[in-house]
Coordinates of C-alpha atoms in Angstrom, one line a residue:
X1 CA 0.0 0.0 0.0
X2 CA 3.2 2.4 0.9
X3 CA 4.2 1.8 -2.5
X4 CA 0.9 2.6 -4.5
X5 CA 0.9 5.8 -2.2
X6 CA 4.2 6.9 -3.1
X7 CA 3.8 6.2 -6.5
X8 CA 0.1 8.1 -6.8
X9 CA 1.7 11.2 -5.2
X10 CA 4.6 10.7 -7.6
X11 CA 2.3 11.0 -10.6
X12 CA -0.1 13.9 -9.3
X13 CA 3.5 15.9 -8.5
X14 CA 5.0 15.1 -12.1
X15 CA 1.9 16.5 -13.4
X16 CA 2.1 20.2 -12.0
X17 CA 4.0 23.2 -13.7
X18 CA 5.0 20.8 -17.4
X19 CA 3.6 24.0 -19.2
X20 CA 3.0 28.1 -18.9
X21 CA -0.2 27.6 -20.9
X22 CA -2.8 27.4 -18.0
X23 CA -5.0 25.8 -20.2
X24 CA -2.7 22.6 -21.1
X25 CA -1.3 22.4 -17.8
X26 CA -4.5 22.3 -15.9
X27 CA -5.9 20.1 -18.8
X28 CA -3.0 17.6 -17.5
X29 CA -3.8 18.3 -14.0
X30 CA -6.9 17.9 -14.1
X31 CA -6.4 14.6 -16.2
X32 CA -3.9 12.6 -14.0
X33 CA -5.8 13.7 -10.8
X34 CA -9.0 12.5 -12.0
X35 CA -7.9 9.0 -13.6
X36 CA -5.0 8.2 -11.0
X37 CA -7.6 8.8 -7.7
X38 CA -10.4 7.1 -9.4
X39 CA -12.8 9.8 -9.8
X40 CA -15.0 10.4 -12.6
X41 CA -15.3 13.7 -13.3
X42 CA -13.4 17.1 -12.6
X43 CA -14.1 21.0 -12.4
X44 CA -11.4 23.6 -12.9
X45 CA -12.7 27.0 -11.9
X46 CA -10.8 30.2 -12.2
X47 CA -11.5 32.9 -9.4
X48 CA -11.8 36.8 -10.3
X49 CA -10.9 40.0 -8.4
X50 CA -14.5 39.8 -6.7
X51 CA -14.4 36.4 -5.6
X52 CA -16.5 35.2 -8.7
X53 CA -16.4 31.9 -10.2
X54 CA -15.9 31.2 -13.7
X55 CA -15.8 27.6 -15.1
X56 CA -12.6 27.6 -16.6
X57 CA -11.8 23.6 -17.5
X58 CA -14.1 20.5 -17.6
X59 CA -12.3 16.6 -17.3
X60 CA -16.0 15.5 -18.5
X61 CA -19.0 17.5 -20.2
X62 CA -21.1 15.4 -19.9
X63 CA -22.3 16.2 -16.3
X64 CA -21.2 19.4 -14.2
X65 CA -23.0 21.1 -11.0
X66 CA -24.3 24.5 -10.3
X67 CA -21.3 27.0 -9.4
X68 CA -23.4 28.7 -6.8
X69 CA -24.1 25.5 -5.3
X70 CA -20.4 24.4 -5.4
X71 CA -19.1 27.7 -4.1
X72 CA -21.4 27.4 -1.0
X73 CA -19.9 24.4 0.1
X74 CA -16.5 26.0 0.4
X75 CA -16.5 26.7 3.8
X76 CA -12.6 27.3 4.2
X77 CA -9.8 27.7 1.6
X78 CA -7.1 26.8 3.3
X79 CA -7.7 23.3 3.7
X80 CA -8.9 20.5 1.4
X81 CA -12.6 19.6 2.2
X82 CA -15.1 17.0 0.8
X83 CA -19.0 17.1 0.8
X84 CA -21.4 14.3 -0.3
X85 CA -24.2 15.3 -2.7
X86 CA -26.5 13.1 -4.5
X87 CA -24.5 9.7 -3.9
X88 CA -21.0 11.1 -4.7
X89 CA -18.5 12.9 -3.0
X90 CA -16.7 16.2 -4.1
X91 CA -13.5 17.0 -3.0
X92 CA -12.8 21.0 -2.9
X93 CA -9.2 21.6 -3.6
X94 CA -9.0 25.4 -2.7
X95 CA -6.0 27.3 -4.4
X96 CA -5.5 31.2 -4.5
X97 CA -6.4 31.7 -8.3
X98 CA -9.2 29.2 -8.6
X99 CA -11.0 26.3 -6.9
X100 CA -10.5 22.2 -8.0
X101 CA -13.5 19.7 -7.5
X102 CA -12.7 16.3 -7.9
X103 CA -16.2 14.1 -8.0
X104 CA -16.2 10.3 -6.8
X105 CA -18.6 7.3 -7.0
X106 CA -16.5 5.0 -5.4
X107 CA -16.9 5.2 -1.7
X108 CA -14.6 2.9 -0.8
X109 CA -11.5 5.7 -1.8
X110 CA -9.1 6.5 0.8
X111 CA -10.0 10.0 0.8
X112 CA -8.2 10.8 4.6
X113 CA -4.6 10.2 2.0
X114 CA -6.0 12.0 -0.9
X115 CA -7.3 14.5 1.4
X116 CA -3.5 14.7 2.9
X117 CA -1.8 14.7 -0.5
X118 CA -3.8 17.4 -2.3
X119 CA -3.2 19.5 0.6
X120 CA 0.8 18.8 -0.1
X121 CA 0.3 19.7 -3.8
X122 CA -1.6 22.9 -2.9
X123 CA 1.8 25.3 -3.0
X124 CA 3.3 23.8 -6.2
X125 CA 0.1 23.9 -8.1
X126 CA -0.8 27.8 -6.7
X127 CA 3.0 29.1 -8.0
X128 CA 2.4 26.9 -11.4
X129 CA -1.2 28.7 -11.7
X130 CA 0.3 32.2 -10.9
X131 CA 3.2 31.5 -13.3
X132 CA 0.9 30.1 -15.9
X133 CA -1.3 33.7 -15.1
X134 CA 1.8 35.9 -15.3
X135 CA 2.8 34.4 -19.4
X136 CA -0.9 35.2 -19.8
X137 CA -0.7 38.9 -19.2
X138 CA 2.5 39.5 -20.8
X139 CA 0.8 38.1 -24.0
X140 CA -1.7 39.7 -23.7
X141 CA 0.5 42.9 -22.6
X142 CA 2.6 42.2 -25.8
X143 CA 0.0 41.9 -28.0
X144 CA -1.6 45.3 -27.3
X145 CA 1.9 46.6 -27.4
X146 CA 2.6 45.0 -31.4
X147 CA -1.3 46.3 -31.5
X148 CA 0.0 49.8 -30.6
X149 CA 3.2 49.9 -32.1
X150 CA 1.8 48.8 -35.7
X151 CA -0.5 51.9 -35.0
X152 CA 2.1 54.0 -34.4
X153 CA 3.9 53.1 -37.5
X154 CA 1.2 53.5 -40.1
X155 CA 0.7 57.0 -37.8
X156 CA 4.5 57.7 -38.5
X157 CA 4.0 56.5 -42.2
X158 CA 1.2 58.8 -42.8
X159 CA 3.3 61.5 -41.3
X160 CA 5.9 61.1 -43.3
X161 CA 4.1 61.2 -45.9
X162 CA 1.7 63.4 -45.2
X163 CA 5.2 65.7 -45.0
X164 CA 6.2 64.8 -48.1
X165 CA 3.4 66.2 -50.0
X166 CA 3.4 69.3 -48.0
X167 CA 7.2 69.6 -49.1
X168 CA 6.4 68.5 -52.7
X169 CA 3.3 71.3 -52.4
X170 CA 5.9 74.5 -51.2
X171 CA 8.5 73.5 -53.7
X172 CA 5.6 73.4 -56.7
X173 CA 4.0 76.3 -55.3
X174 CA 7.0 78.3 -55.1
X175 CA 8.4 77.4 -58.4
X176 CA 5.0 78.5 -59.7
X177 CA 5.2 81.3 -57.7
X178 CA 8.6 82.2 -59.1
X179 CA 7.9 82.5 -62.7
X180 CA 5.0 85.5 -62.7
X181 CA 6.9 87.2 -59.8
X182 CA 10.0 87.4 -61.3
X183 CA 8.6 89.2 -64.5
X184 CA 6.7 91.3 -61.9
X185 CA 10.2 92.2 -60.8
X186 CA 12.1 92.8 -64.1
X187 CA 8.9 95.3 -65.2
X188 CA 8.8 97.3 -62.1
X189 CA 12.6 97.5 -62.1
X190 CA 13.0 98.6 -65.5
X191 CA 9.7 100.9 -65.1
X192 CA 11.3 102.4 -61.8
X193 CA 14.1 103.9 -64.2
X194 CA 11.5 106.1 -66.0
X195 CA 14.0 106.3 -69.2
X196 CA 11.4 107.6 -71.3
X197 CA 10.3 109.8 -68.9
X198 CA 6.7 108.8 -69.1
X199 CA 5.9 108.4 -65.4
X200 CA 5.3 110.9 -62.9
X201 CA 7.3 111.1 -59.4
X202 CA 4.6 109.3 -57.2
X203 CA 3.8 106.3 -60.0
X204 CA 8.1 105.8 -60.0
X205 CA 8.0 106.1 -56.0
X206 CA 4.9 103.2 -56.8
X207 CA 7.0 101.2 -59.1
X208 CA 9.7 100.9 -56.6
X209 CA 8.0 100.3 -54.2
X210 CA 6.5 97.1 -56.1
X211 CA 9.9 96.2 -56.7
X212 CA 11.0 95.8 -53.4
X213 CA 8.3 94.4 -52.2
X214 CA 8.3 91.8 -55.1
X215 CA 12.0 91.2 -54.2
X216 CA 11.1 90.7 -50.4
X217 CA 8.7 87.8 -51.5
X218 CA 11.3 86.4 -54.1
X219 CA 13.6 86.0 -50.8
X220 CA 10.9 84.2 -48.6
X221 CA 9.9 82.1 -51.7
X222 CA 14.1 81.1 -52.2
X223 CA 14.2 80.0 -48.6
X224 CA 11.0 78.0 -48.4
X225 CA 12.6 76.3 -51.5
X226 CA 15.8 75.6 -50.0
X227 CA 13.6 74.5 -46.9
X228 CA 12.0 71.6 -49.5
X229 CA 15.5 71.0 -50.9
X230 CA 16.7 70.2 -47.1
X231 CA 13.7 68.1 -46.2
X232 CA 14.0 66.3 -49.7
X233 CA 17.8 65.5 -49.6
X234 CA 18.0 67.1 -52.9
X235 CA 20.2 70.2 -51.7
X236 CA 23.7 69.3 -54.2
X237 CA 27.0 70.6 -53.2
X238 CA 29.2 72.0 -55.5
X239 CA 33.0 72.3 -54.3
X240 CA 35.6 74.1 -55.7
X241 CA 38.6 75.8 -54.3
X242 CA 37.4 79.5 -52.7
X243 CA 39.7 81.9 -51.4
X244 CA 38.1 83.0 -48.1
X245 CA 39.6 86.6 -47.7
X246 CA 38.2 87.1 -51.1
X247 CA 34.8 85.5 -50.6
X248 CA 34.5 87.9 -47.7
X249 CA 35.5 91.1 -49.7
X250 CA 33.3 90.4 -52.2
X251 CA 30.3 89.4 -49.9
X252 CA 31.2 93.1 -48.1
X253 CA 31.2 94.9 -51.3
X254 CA 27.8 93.7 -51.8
X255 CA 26.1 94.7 -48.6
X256 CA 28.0 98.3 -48.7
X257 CA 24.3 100.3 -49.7
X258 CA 22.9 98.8 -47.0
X259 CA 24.9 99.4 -44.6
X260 CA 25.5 103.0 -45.8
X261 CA 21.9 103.3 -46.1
X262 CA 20.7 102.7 -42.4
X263 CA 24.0 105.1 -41.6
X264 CA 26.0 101.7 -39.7
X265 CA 29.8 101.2 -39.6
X266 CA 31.4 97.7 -41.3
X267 CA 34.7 96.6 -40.4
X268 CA 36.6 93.4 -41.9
X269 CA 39.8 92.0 -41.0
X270 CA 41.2 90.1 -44.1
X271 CA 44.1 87.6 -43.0
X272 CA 47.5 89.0 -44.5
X273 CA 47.9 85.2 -46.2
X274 CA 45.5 83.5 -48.8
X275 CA 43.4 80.8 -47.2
X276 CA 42.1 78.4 -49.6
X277 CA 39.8 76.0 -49.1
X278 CA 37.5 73.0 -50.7
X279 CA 33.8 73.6 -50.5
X280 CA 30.5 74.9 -52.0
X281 CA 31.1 78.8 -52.5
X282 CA 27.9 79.5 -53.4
X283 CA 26.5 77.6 -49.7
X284 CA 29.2 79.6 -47.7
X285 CA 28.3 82.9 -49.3
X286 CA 23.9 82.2 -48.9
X287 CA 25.1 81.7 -44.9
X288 CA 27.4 84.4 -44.5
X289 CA 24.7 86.6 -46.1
X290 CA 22.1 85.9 -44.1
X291 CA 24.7 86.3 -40.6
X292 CA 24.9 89.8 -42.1
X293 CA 21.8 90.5 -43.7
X294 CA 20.4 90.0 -39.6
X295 CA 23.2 91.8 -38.4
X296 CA 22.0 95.0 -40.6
X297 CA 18.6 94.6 -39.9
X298 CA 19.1 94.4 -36.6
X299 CA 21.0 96.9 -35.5
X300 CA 19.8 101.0 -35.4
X301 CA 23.0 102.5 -34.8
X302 CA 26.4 101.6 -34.2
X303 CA 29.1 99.3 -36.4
X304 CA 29.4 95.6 -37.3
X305 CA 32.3 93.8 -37.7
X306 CA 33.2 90.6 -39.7
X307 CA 36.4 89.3 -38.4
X308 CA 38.5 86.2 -39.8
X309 CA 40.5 83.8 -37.7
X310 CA 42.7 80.6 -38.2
X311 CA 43.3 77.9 -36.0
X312 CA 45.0 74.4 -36.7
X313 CA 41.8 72.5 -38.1
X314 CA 39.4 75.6 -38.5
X315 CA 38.4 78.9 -40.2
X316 CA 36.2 80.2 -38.2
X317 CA 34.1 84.0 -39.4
X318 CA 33.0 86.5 -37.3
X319 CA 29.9 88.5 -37.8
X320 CA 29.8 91.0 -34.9
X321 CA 26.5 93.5 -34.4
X322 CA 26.2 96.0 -31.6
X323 CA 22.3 95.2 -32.3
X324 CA 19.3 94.5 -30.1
X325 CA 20.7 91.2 -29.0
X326 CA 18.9 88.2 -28.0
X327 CA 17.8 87.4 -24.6
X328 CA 19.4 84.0 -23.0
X329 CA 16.3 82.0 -23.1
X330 CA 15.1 82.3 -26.8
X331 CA 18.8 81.9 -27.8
X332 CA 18.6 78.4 -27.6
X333 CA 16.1 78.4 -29.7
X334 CA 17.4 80.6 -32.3
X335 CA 18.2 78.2 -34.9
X336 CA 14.5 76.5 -34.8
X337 CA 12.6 77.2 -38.1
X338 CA 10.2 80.1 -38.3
X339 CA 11.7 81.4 -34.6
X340 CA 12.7 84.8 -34.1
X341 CA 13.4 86.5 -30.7
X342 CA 9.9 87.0 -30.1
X343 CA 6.3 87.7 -32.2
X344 CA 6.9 91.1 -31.9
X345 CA 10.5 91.1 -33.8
X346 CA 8.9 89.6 -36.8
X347 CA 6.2 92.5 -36.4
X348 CA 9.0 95.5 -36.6
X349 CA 11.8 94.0 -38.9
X350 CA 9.6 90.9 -40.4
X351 CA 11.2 88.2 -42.0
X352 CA 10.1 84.5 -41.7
X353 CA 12.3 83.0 -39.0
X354 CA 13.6 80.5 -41.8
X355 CA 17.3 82.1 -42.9
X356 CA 19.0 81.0 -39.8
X357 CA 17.2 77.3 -39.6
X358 CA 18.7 77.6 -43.5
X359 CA 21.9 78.6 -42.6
X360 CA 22.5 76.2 -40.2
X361 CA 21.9 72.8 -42.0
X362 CA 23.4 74.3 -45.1
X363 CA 26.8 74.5 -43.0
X364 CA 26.2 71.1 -41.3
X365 CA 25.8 69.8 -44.5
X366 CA 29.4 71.1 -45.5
X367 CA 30.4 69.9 -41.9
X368 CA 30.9 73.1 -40.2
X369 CA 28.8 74.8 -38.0
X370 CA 27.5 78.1 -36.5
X371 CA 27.2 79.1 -33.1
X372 CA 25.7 82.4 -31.6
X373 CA 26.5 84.3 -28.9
X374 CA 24.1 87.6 -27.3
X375 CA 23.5 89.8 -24.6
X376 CA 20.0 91.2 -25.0
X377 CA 20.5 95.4 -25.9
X378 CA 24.2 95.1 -27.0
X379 CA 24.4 93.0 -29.4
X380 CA 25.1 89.2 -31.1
X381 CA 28.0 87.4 -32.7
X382 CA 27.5 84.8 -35.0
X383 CA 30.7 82.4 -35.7
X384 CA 30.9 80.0 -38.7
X385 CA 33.6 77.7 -38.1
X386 CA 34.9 76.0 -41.6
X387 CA 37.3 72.4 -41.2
X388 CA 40.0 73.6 -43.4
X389 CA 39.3 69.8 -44.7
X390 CA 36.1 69.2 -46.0
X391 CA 33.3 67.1 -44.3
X392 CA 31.0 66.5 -45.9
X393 CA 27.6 64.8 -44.2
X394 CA 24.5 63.2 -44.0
X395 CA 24.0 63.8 -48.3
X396 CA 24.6 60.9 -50.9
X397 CA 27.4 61.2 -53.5
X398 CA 25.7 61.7 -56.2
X399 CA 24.5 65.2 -54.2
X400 CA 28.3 66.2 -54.5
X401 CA 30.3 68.0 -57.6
X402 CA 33.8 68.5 -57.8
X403 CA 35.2 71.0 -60.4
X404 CA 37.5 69.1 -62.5
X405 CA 39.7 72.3 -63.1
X406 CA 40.8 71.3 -59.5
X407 CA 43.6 69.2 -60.1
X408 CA 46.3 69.9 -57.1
X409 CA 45.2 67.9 -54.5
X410 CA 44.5 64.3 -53.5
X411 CA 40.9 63.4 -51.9
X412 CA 42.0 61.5 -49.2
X413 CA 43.4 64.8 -48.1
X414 CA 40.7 66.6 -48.3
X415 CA 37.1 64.9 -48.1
X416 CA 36.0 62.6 -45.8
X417 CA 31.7 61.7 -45.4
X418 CA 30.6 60.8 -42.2
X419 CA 27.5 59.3 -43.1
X420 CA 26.3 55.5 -41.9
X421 CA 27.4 53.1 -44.1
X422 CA 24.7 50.0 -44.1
X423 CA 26.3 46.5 -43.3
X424 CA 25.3 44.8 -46.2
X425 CA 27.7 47.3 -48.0
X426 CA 30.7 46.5 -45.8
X427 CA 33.3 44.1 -47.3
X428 CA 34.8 41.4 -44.9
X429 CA 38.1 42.5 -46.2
X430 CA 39.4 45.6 -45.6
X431 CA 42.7 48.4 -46.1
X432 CA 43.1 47.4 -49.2
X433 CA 45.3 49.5 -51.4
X434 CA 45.3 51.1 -54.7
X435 CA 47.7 53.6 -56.5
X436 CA 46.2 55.9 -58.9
X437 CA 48.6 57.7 -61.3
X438 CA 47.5 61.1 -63.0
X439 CA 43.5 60.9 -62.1
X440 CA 40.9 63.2 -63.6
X441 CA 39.8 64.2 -59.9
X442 CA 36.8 65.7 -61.5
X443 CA 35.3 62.2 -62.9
X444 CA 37.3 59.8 -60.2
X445 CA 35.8 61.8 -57.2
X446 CA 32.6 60.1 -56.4
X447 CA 34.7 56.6 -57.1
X448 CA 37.1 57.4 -54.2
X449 CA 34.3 58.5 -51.6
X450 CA 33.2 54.6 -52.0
X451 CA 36.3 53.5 -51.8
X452 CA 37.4 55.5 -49.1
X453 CA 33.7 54.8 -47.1
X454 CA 34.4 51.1 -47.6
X455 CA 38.2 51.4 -46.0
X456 CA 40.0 51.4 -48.9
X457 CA 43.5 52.5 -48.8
X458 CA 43.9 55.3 -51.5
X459 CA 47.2 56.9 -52.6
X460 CA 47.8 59.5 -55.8
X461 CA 51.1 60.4 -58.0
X462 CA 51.8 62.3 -60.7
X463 CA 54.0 60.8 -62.6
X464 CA 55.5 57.0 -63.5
X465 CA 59.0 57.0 -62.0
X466 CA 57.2 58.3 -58.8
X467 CA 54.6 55.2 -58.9
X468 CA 57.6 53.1 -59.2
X469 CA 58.9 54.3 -56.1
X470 CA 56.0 53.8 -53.6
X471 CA 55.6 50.5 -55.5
X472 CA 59.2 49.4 -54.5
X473 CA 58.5 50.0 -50.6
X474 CA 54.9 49.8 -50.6
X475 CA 52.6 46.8 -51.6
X476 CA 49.3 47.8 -53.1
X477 CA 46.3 45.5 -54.8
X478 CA 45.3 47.6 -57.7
X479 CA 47.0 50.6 -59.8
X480 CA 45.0 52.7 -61.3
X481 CA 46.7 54.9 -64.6
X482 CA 45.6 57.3 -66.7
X483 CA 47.6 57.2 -69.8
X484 CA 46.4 60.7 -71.1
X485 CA 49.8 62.9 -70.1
X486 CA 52.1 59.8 -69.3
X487 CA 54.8 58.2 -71.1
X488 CA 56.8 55.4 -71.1
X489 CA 53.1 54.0 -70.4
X490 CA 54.2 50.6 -72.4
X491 CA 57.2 50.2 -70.1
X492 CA 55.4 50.6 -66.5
X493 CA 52.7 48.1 -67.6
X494 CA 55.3 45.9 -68.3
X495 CA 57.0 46.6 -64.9
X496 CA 53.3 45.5 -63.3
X497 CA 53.3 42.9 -65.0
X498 CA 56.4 41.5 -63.9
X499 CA 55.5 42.2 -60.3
X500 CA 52.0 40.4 -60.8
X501 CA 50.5 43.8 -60.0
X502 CA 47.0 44.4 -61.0
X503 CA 46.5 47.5 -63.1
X504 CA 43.8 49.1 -65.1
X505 CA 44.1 52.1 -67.7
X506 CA 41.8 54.4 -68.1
X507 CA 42.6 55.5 -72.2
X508 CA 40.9 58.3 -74.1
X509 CA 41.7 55.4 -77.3
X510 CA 41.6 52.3 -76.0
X511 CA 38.9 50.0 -75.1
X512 CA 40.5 46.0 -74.2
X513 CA 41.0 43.7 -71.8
X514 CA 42.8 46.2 -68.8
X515 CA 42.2 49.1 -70.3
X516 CA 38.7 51.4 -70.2
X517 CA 37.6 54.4 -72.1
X518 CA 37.7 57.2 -70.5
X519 CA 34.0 58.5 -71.6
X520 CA 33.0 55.3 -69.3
X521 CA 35.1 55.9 -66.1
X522 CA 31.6 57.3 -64.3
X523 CA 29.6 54.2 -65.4
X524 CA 32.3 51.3 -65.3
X525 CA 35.5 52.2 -63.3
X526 CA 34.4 51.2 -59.6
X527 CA 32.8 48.4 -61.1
X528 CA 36.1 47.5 -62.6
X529 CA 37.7 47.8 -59.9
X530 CA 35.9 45.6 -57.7
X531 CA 35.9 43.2 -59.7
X532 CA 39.6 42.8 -59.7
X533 CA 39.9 43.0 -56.3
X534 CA 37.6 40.1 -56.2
X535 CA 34.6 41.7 -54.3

């Protein structure tokens, strides 16, 4: 008999806790405790926050009781109890989360052991119902929470594009707006000169005054395009080489009648040397003009200054206004699109709030940046620092132009983007390197920024007997020739050859095996090259 006990309360036990779905755990439960006691039928009722019952699992459908009735013969539910009722007994197996009753027909059961072992399995099958419980909610937790977060991405997705037609609408709208304005412009200027002498005084002060205002709308129209262009990733970068001290004359020049107009002092302090450097001229010029444009507006009375300085890495420009300043809390803000100072700034000097907002992604784009600097009633400085190499970031390649015309520096000196590069575009090998001899730095440009973002090693030469000497101390994967201005080309490809050295020419005349057109070097040379270094 010891041995049949010990081998029923071994089977009950293994039952408990074999799964986190309440439903197939108490389904095996409720099984093994019904068929290894002897009883015919068993009730599995799950308990709510006000003590209701709710018939949760059945070991037989063919018969069940009343759960009114069965709850009011739970007289304690601490302990295991049994009841007869209608020539069967019930056992109640109380638990925190629910209530088990087990139903017998056989009398002759020892119920005082069964009694004694349910109350034994009572804490193992209360942590295996709470456990069960506790997966149930964080499903059901999860659930709403993928529920919710697919909302929120078909909100995000409408938002974006919801954006995108709102940019696509200003950029149409201001293009369309461009065409009869600028006419409007043109007409009113050339009427405002009254050559023929046709107009009277107050119809030439009318004309000119059409003209300005026409030209005033023209500017708010240009930045709500550039605005588009930003948000669309369509603003393009065109570098060349820019000599800052002359930028900065030029820019001065410009805004002279303005200054001389509101009766203002402007003061420059041009470096003694040249400083030349590799970025978008026109970019740098719409930024600088806008620091000074503000600083003019700005200011009633007193002088501005715009005042160059050099460090090791940075150029870094000066535009300093004895102005009405900005207080310290709406600084922050400053460079926030359609923000000014306050409502009432826009009110007396207009504006949009957009030329700053402008000003300062256009310069993160070229990796500088601005910073600002007021006391409210005295005045503002505005600094746009320039890496003395460019940066370019966060816009694709094909965004960027390089003027071929210049040819006297190498791009691993001078350009480096600092956008993501995906995985999937990573190579498992990397620091390869390739020498290229005499390169059209125009057409190779966007080339090397691959190259470059995928770790490439990249090294340049002018001239033959110079490759040969890097290629004596150095090993390198790939050369890279342009024949155009070389001689002695017939030699050196016999000298790679010899050293198994991979080469390609890029020929204005030939088109064979090692060699590609130079018409094609846009469209086929990175392709060509990869593929000989196996990628």
């Amino acid at each position: 008999m010891f041995m049949e006990h010990l081998a029923l309360t071994y089977k009950c036990h293994s039952s408990i806790g074999n799964s986190l779905d309440l439903k197939i755990m108490m389904k095996e439960v409720l099984s093994t405790f019904v068929e290894e006691t002897n009883a015919i039928n068993g009730f599995f009722y799950l308990l709510d926050e006000d003590d209701l019952l709710h018939k949760y699992l059945s070991y037989d459908n063919s018969f069940e009781y009343d759960k009114e009735f069965l709850k009011s013969k739970i007289t304690d539910y601490k302990y295991v109890k049994t009841f007869d009722l209608e020539n069967r007994k019930v056992l109640i197996l109380p638990l925190n989360k629910g209530i088990l009753f087990i139903v017998y027909e056989n009398f002759e059961v020892n119920f005082e052991y069964i009694t004694s072992m349910f109350q034994d399995l009572i804490v193992k099958l209360n942590i295996s119902i709470d456990a069960c419980l506790n997966v149930q909610r964080m499903k059901n937790k999860n659930k709403i929470l993928k529920h919710l977060t697919n909302e929120l991405k078909e909100q995000q997705q409408k938002l974006i594009e919801s954006d995108k037609y709102k940019t696509d609408f200003l950029a149409n709208m201001s293009h369309e707006l461009k065409t009869p304005l600028n006419s409007i412009i043109v007409i009113s200027s050339i009427m405002s000169k009254n050559k023929n002498q046709k107009l009277d005084e107050e119809q030439v002060k009318n004309m000119k005054i059409i003209n300005n205002c026409g030209n005033d709308l023209l500017l708010l129209i240009n930045d709500i395009l550039d605005i588009s262009k930003i948000e669309a990733g369509e603003i393009a970068l065109n570098l060349s080489k820019i000599d800052i001290n002359e930028l900065i004359e030029d820019l001065v020049n410009e805004m002279k009648p303005l200054v001389i107009e509101k009766n203002l002092v402007l003061k420059t302090n041009n470096l003694s040397k040249n400083i030349i450097l590799l970025t978008d001229s026109h970019r740098i010029k719409q930024i600088l003009k806008n620091l000074l444009s503000n600083a003019i507006k700005f200011t009633q009375k007193g002088m501005i200054e715009v005042i160059l300085e050099e460090n090791a890495n940075d150029i870094t420009i000066k535009v300093v206004d004895q102005g009405i300043g900005i207080s310290e809390e709406k600084l922050k803000y400053i460079f926030e699109r359609f923000k000014q100072a306050d409502s009432s700034t826009t009110r007396k000097y207009g504006g949009t709030g957009l030329g700053l907002a402008i000003s300062k992604e256009l310069a993160l784009l070229l990796g500088a940046d601005i910073k600002a600097f007021s006391v409210l009633n005295k005045g503002s400085t505005f600094e746009l620092i320039l890496p003395k190499k460019t940066n370019i970031k966060n816009i694709s390649d094909d965004k960027v132009i390089i003027s071929s015309k210049d040819e006297d520096y190498g791009v691993e000196d001078i350009v480096f983007f600092d956008s993501d590069i995906k995985e999937e575009d990573t190579f498992s090998q990397k620091n390869e390197k390739i020498l290229i001899i005499d390169s059209d730095y125009g057409s190779f440009f966007p080339i090397a920024v691959y190259l470059k973002k995928n770790d490439f090693i990249l090294n340049y030469c002018k001239f033959i007997e110079e490759a040969k000497e890097i290629l004596s101390s150095e090993i390198y994967e790939l050369v890279v020739i342009y024949d155009e201005n070389l001689n002695e080309i017939d030699d050196f490809l016999d000298y790679c050859r010899n050293k198994n050295l991979k080469f390609i020419v890029v020929s204005s005349t030939e088109n064979k095996e090692h060699f590609l057109k130079k018409e094609l070097v846009q469209t086929e040379l990175l392709e060509k090259i990869l593929s000989y270094l196996g990628k």
